[in-house]
Amino acid sequence: MMESVAKFYFAVLEKDQDKWESLVSDLSAGHIGFRFEEHIEYFGREAEALLEEILDYWQLFKNERVLTEQCKIKDNKVFLQFVGLRSVAGTKDLLRQLLLACGAQELKVDYMDEDIMSGDE
């Protein structure tokens, strides 16, 4: 099986910094569902629609969990990392579009797919 890691590095506008600090704090605590949606509402309808599409896709893989690891913000620089299997692999581009709709500046993206050892030899 393949594990997918999507890493996003970007800057945020000063007017949005408090919202991003709260959002990153919640993502760091593993809050990807309802609380994530509440944060994204701040950024408008396009962002809400993209997040809805992402969450709907993730629901197709109920046995898979999407993790947010090492998410952090310092000054106006943000780092987000989403880890999962098919759920993350299938939404990498949507996640990028979502961040742009949320005002991400200077967005840099790093995608990585790794084979996970199944234990069968």
CSV table of N, CA and C in Angstrom, one decimal:
chain,number,residue,atom,x,y,z
A,1,MET,N,0.8,-1.2,0.0
A,1,MET,CA,0.0,0.0,0.0
A,1,MET,C,0.9,1.2,0.0
A,2,MET,N,0.3,2.3,-0.6
A,2,MET,CA,1.1,3.5,-0.7
A,2,MET,C,0.6,4.5,0.4
A,3,GLU,N,1.5,5.1,1.1
A,3,GLU,CA,1.2,6.2,2.0
A,3,GLU,C,1.5,7.5,1.3
A,4,SER,N,0.6,8.5,1.3
A,4,SER,CA,0.8,9.8,0.6
A,4,SER,C,1.0,10.8,1.7
A,5,VAL,N,2.0,11.7,1.4
A,5,VAL,CA,2.3,12.8,2.3
A,5,VAL,C,2.2,14.1,1.4
A,6,ALA,N,1.4,15.0,1.8
A,6,ALA,CA,1.3,16.3,1.1
A,6,ALA,C,1.8,17.4,2.1
A,7,LYS,N,2.9,18.1,1.7
A,7,LYS,CA,3.4,19.2,2.5
A,7,LYS,C,3.2,20.5,1.8
A,8,PHE,N,2.7,21.5,2.6
A,8,PHE,CA,2.4,22.8,2.1
A,8,PHE,C,3.2,23.9,2.9
A,9,TYR,N,3.9,24.7,2.2
A,9,TYR,CA,4.6,25.8,2.8
A,9,TYR,C,4.1,27.1,2.2
A,10,PHE,N,3.7,28.1,3.0
A,10,PHE,CA,3.2,29.3,2.4
A,10,PHE,C,3.2,30.4,3.4
A,11,ALA,N,2.9,31.6,2.9
A,11,ALA,CA,2.8,32.8,3.7
A,11,ALA,C,1.3,33.2,3.7
A,12,VAL,N,0.9,33.9,4.8
A,12,VAL,CA,-0.4,34.4,4.9
A,12,VAL,C,-0.4,35.9,5.1
A,13,LEU,N,-1.5,36.5,4.7
A,13,LEU,CA,-1.6,38.0,4.8
A,13,LEU,C,-1.8,38.3,6.3
A,14,GLU,N,-1.3,39.5,6.6
A,14,GLU,CA,-1.4,39.9,8.0
A,14,GLU,C,-2.9,40.0,8.5
A,15,LYS,N,-3.8,40.4,7.7
A,15,LYS,CA,-5.2,40.4,8.1
A,15,LYS,C,-5.8,39.1,8.4
A,16,ASP,N,-5.2,38.0,7.9
A,16,ASP,CA,-5.7,36.6,8.1
A,16,ASP,C,-4.9,35.9,9.2
A,17,GLN,N,-3.8,36.5,9.7
A,17,GLN,CA,-2.9,35.7,10.6
A,17,GLN,C,-3.6,35.1,11.8
A,18,ASP,N,-4.4,35.9,12.5
A,18,ASP,CA,-5.1,35.3,13.7
A,18,ASP,C,-5.9,34.1,13.3
A,19,LYS,N,-6.6,34.1,12.2
A,19,LYS,CA,-7.4,33.0,11.7
A,19,LYS,C,-6.5,31.8,11.5
A,20,TRP,N,-5.4,32.0,10.8
A,20,TRP,CA,-4.5,30.9,10.5
A,20,TRP,C,-3.9,30.3,11.8
A,21,GLU,N,-3.5,31.2,12.8
A,21,GLU,CA,-3.0,30.7,14.0
A,21,GLU,C,-4.0,29.7,14.7
A,22,SER,N,-5.2,30.1,14.7
A,22,SER,CA,-6.3,29.3,15.3
A,22,SER,C,-6.5,28.0,14.5
A,23,LEU,N,-6.5,28.1,13.1
A,23,LEU,CA,-6.7,27.0,12.2
A,23,LEU,C,-5.5,26.0,12.4
A,24,VAL,N,-4.3,26.5,12.4
A,24,VAL,CA,-3.1,25.6,12.6
A,24,VAL,C,-3.1,24.9,13.9
A,25,SER,N,-3.5,25.6,15.0
A,25,SER,CA,-3.6,25.0,16.3
A,25,SER,C,-4.6,23.9,16.3
A,26,ASP,N,-5.7,24.0,15.7
A,26,ASP,CA,-6.7,23.0,15.6
A,26,ASP,C,-6.2,21.8,14.7
A,27,LEU,N,-5.6,22.1,13.6
A,27,LEU,CA,-5.1,21.0,12.8
A,27,LEU,C,-4.0,20.2,13.5
A,28,SER,N,-3.2,20.9,14.3
A,28,SER,CA,-2.1,20.3,15.1
A,28,SER,C,-2.7,19.3,16.1
A,29,ALA,N,-3.9,19.7,16.6
A,29,ALA,CA,-4.6,18.8,17.6
A,29,ALA,C,-5.4,17.7,16.9
A,30,GLY,N,-5.4,17.7,15.6
A,30,GLY,CA,-6.1,16.6,14.9
A,30,GLY,C,-7.5,16.9,14.5
A,31,HIS,N,-7.9,18.2,14.6
A,31,HIS,CA,-9.3,18.5,14.3
A,31,HIS,C,-9.4,18.8,12.8
A,32,ILE,N,-9.8,17.8,12.0
A,32,ILE,CA,-9.9,18.0,10.6
A,32,ILE,C,-11.4,18.1,10.1
A,33,GLY,N,-12.4,17.8,10.9
A,33,GLY,CA,-13.7,17.8,10.5
A,33,GLY,C,-14.4,19.1,10.7
A,34,PHE,N,-15.4,19.1,11.6
A,34,PHE,CA,-16.3,20.3,11.7
A,34,PHE,C,-15.5,21.6,12.1
A,35,ARG,N,-14.5,21.5,12.9
A,35,ARG,CA,-13.8,22.7,13.3
A,35,ARG,C,-13.0,23.2,12.1
A,36,PHE,N,-12.5,22.3,11.3
A,36,PHE,CA,-11.8,22.8,10.1
A,36,PHE,C,-12.7,23.5,9.2
A,37,GLU,N,-13.9,23.0,9.0
A,37,GLU,CA,-15.0,23.6,8.2
A,37,GLU,C,-15.3,25.0,8.7
A,38,GLU,N,-15.4,25.2,10.0
A,38,GLU,CA,-15.7,26.5,10.6
A,38,GLU,C,-14.6,27.5,10.3
A,39,HIS,N,-13.4,27.1,10.3
A,39,HIS,CA,-12.3,28.0,10.0
A,39,HIS,C,-12.4,28.4,8.5
A,40,ILE,N,-12.6,27.4,7.7
A,40,ILE,CA,-12.6,27.7,6.2
A,40,ILE,C,-13.7,28.6,5.8
A,41,GLU,N,-14.9,28.6,6.5
A,41,GLU,CA,-16.0,29.5,6.2
A,41,GLU,C,-15.5,31.0,6.1
A,42,TYR,N,-14.5,31.3,6.9
A,42,TYR,CA,-14.0,32.7,7.0
A,42,TYR,C,-13.5,33.1,5.6
A,43,PHE,N,-13.0,32.2,4.8
A,43,PHE,CA,-12.4,32.5,3.5
A,43,PHE,C,-13.3,32.5,2.3
A,44,GLY,N,-14.6,32.2,2.6
A,44,GLY,CA,-15.6,32.4,1.5
A,44,GLY,C,-16.1,31.1,0.8
A,45,ARG,N,-17.0,31.3,-0.1
A,45,ARG,CA,-17.7,30.2,-0.7
A,45,ARG,C,-16.8,29.3,-1.5
A,46,GLU,N,-15.9,29.8,-2.3
A,46,GLU,CA,-15.0,29.0,-3.1
A,46,GLU,C,-14.2,28.0,-2.2
A,47,ALA,N,-13.7,28.6,-1.1
A,47,ALA,CA,-12.9,27.7,-0.2
A,47,ALA,C,-13.8,26.7,0.5
A,48,GLU,N,-15.0,27.1,0.9
A,48,GLU,CA,-16.0,26.1,1.5
A,48,GLU,C,-16.3,25.0,0.5
A,49,ALA,N,-16.6,25.3,-0.8
A,49,ALA,CA,-16.9,24.3,-1.8
A,49,ALA,C,-15.7,23.3,-2.0
A,50,LEU,N,-14.5,23.9,-2.0
A,50,LEU,CA,-13.3,23.0,-2.2
A,50,LEU,C,-13.2,22.1,-1.0
A,51,LEU,N,-13.3,22.6,0.2
A,51,LEU,CA,-13.2,21.8,1.4
A,51,LEU,C,-14.3,20.7,1.4
A,52,GLU,N,-15.5,21.1,1.0
A,52,GLU,CA,-16.6,20.1,1.0
A,52,GLU,C,-16.3,18.9,0.0
A,53,GLU,N,-15.7,19.3,-1.1
A,53,GLU,CA,-15.3,18.3,-2.1
A,53,GLU,C,-14.2,17.3,-1.5
A,54,ILE,N,-13.3,17.9,-0.8
A,54,ILE,CA,-12.2,17.2,-0.2
A,54,ILE,C,-12.8,16.2,0.9
A,55,LEU,N,-13.6,16.8,1.8
A,55,LEU,CA,-14.1,15.9,2.9
A,55,LEU,C,-15.1,14.8,2.3
A,56,ASP,N,-15.8,15.1,1.3
A,56,ASP,CA,-16.7,14.1,0.7
A,56,ASP,C,-15.8,13.0,0.1
A,57,TYR,N,-14.7,13.3,-0.5
A,57,TYR,CA,-13.8,12.3,-1.1
A,57,TYR,C,-13.2,11.5,0.1
A,58,TRP,N,-12.8,12.1,1.1
A,58,TRP,CA,-12.2,11.4,2.3
A,58,TRP,C,-13.2,10.4,2.9
A,59,GLN,N,-14.5,10.8,2.8
A,59,GLN,CA,-15.5,9.9,3.4
A,59,GLN,C,-15.6,8.6,2.6
A,60,LEU,N,-15.2,8.6,1.3
A,60,LEU,CA,-15.2,7.4,0.5
A,60,LEU,C,-14.3,6.3,1.1
A,61,PHE,N,-13.3,6.7,1.9
A,61,PHE,CA,-12.4,5.8,2.5
A,61,PHE,C,-12.5,5.8,4.1
A,62,LYS,N,-13.6,5.3,4.5
A,62,LYS,CA,-14.0,5.4,6.0
A,62,LYS,C,-13.0,4.7,6.8
A,63,ASN,N,-12.3,3.7,6.3
A,63,ASN,CA,-11.3,2.9,7.1
A,63,ASN,C,-9.9,3.6,7.1
A,64,GLU,N,-9.8,4.7,6.4
A,64,GLU,CA,-8.5,5.4,6.4
A,64,GLU,C,-8.6,6.6,7.2
A,65,ARG,N,-7.6,7.0,7.8
A,65,ARG,CA,-7.5,8.2,8.6
A,65,ARG,C,-6.6,9.2,8.0
A,66,VAL,N,-7.0,10.4,7.9
A,66,VAL,CA,-6.1,11.5,7.4
A,66,VAL,C,-5.5,12.1,8.7
A,67,LEU,N,-4.2,12.2,8.7
A,67,LEU,CA,-3.5,12.8,9.8
A,67,LEU,C,-2.9,14.2,9.4
A,68,THR,N,-2.9,15.1,10.3
A,68,THR,CA,-2.2,16.4,10.1
A,68,THR,C,-1.0,16.3,11.1
A,69,GLU,N,0.2,16.3,10.5
A,69,GLU,CA,1.4,16.2,11.4
A,69,GLU,C,2.3,17.4,11.2
A,70,GLN,N,2.9,17.8,12.3
A,70,GLN,CA,3.9,18.9,12.3
A,70,GLN,C,3.4,20.2,11.8
A,71,CYS,N,2.1,20.5,11.9
A,71,CYS,CA,1.6,21.7,11.4
A,71,CYS,C,2.0,22.9,12.3
A,72,LYS,N,2.5,23.9,11.7
A,72,LYS,CA,3.0,25.0,12.5
A,72,LYS,C,2.9,26.4,11.8
A,73,ILE,N,2.9,27.4,12.6
A,73,ILE,CA,2.9,28.8,12.0
A,73,ILE,C,3.9,29.6,12.9
A,74,LYS,N,4.7,30.4,12.2
A,74,LYS,CA,5.7,31.3,12.8
A,74,LYS,C,5.6,32.6,12.0
A,75,ASP,N,5.3,33.6,12.7
A,75,ASP,CA,5.0,34.9,12.1
A,75,ASP,C,3.9,34.7,11.0
A,76,ASN,N,4.2,35.0,9.8
A,76,ASN,CA,3.2,34.8,8.7
A,76,ASN,C,3.5,33.5,7.9
A,77,LYS,N,4.4,32.7,8.3
A,77,LYS,CA,4.8,31.5,7.5
A,77,LYS,C,4.1,30.3,8.1
A,78,VAL,N,3.5,29.5,7.2
A,78,VAL,CA,2.7,28.3,7.7
A,78,VAL,C,3.3,27.1,7.0
A,79,PHE,N,3.3,26.0,7.8
A,79,PHE,CA,3.6,24.7,7.3
A,79,PHE,C,2.5,23.7,7.7
A,80,LEU,N,1.9,23.0,6.7
A,80,LEU,CA,0.9,22.0,6.9
A,80,LEU,C,1.3,20.7,6.3
A,81,GLN,N,1.0,19.6,6.9
A,81,GLN,CA,1.4,18.3,6.4
A,81,GLN,C,0.2,17.4,6.6
A,82,PHE,N,-0.3,16.8,5.5
A,82,PHE,CA,-1.4,15.9,5.5
A,82,PHE,C,-0.8,14.5,5.1
A,83,VAL,N,-1.2,13.5,5.9
A,83,VAL,CA,-0.7,12.1,5.7
A,83,VAL,C,-1.8,11.2,5.7
A,84,GLY,N,-1.8,10.3,4.7
A,84,GLY,CA,-2.9,9.4,4.5
A,84,GLY,C,-2.6,8.4,3.4
A,85,LEU,N,-3.6,7.6,3.0
A,85,LEU,CA,-3.4,6.6,2.0
A,85,LEU,C,-4.1,7.2,0.7
A,86,ARG,N,-5.1,6.5,0.2
A,86,ARG,CA,-5.8,6.9,-1.0
A,86,ARG,C,-6.5,8.3,-0.8
A,87,SER,N,-6.9,8.5,0.4
A,87,SER,CA,-7.7,9.8,0.6
A,87,SER,C,-6.8,11.0,0.4
A,88,VAL,N,-5.6,11.0,0.8
A,88,VAL,CA,-4.7,12.2,0.6
A,88,VAL,C,-4.2,12.2,-0.9
A,89,ALA,N,-3.9,11.0,-1.4
A,89,ALA,CA,-3.4,10.9,-2.8
A,89,ALA,C,-4.4,11.5,-3.7
A,90,GLY,N,-5.7,11.2,-3.5
A,90,GLY,CA,-6.7,11.7,-4.4
A,90,GLY,C,-7.1,13.1,-4.2
A,91,THR,N,-6.6,13.8,-3.2
A,91,THR,CA,-7.0,15.2,-3.0
A,91,THR,C,-5.8,16.2,-2.9
A,92,LYS,N,-4.7,15.8,-3.3
A,92,LYS,CA,-3.5,16.7,-3.3
A,92,LYS,C,-3.7,18.0,-4.0
A,93,ASP,N,-4.2,17.9,-5.2
A,93,ASP,CA,-4.5,19.1,-6.0
A,93,ASP,C,-5.6,19.9,-5.4
A,94,LEU,N,-6.6,19.3,-4.9
A,94,LEU,CA,-7.7,20.0,-4.3
A,94,LEU,C,-7.2,20.8,-3.0
A,95,LEU,N,-6.4,20.1,-2.2
A,95,LEU,CA,-5.8,20.8,-1.1
A,95,LEU,C,-5.0,22.0,-1.5
A,96,ARG,N,-4.2,21.9,-2.5
A,96,ARG,CA,-3.5,23.1,-3.1
A,96,ARG,C,-4.5,24.2,-3.5
A,97,GLN,N,-5.5,23.8,-4.2
A,97,GLN,CA,-6.5,24.8,-4.6
A,97,GLN,C,-7.2,25.5,-3.4
A,98,LEU,N,-7.5,24.6,-2.4
A,98,LEU,CA,-8.1,25.2,-1.2
A,98,LEU,C,-7.2,26.2,-0.5
A,99,LEU,N,-5.9,25.9,-0.4
A,99,LEU,CA,-5.0,26.9,0.3
A,99,LEU,C,-4.9,28.2,-0.5
A,100,LEU,N,-4.9,28.1,-1.8
A,100,LEU,CA,-4.9,29.3,-2.7
A,100,LEU,C,-6.2,30.1,-2.5
A,101,ALA,N,-7.3,29.4,-2.4
A,101,ALA,CA,-8.6,30.1,-2.2
A,101,ALA,C,-8.6,30.7,-0.8
A,102,CYS,N,-7.8,30.2,0.1
A,102,CYS,CA,-7.8,30.8,1.5
A,102,CYS,C,-6.7,31.9,1.6
A,103,GLY,N,-6.1,32.3,0.4
A,103,GLY,CA,-5.2,33.4,0.4
A,103,GLY,C,-3.7,33.0,0.6
A,104,ALA,N,-3.4,31.8,0.5
A,104,ALA,CA,-2.0,31.4,0.6
A,104,ALA,C,-1.1,32.1,-0.4
A,105,GLN,N,0.0,32.6,0.1
A,105,GLN,CA,0.9,33.4,-0.8
A,105,GLN,C,2.2,32.5,-0.9
A,106,GLU,N,2.9,32.6,-2.0
A,106,GLU,CA,4.2,32.0,-2.1
A,106,GLU,C,4.1,30.5,-1.8
A,107,LEU,N,3.0,29.8,-2.3
A,107,LEU,CA,2.8,28.4,-2.0
A,107,LEU,C,3.8,27.5,-2.6
A,108,LYS,N,4.4,26.7,-1.8
A,108,LYS,CA,5.3,25.6,-2.2
A,108,LYS,C,4.7,24.3,-1.7
A,109,VAL,N,4.7,23.3,-2.6
A,109,VAL,CA,4.1,22.0,-2.4
A,109,VAL,C,5.1,20.9,-2.6
A,110,ASP,N,5.1,19.9,-1.7
A,110,ASP,CA,5.9,18.8,-1.8
A,110,ASP,C,5.0,17.5,-1.6
A,111,TYR,N,4.9,16.7,-2.6
A,111,TYR,CA,4.1,15.5,-2.5
A,111,TYR,C,5.1,14.3,-2.5
A,112,MET,N,4.7,13.3,-1.7
A,112,MET,CA,5.6,12.1,-1.6
A,112,MET,C,4.6,10.9,-1.4
A,113,ASP,N,4.9,9.9,-2.2
A,113,ASP,CA,4.2,8.6,-2.0
A,113,ASP,C,5.2,7.6,-1.7
A,114,GLU,N,5.0,6.8,-0.6
A,114,GLU,CA,5.9,5.8,-0.1
A,114,GLU,C,5.2,4.5,0.0
A,115,ASP,N,5.9,3.4,-0.4
A,115,ASP,CA,5.4,2.1,-0.1
A,115,ASP,C,5.5,1.8,1.4
A,116,ILE,N,4.4,1.3,1.9
A,116,ILE,CA,4.3,0.9,3.3
A,116,ILE,C,4.6,-0.6,3.4
A,117,MET,N,5.5,-1.0,4.2
A,117,MET,CA,5.7,-2.4,4.3
A,117,MET,C,4.5,-3.1,4.9
A,118,SER,N,4.1,-4.2,4.2
A,118,SER,CA,2.8,-4.9,4.6
A,118,SER,C,3.1,-5.9,5.7
A,119,GLY,N,4.4,-6.2,5.9
A,119,GLY,CA,4.7,-7.3,6.8
A,119,GLY,C,4.8,-8.7,6.2
A,120,ASP,N,4.4,-8.7,4.9
A,120,ASP,CA,4.4,-10.0,4.2
A,120,ASP,C,5.8,-10.1,3.5
A,121,GLU,N,6.5,-11.2,3.7
A,121,GLU,CA,7.8,-11.3,3.0
A,121,GLU,C,7.8,-12.7,2.4
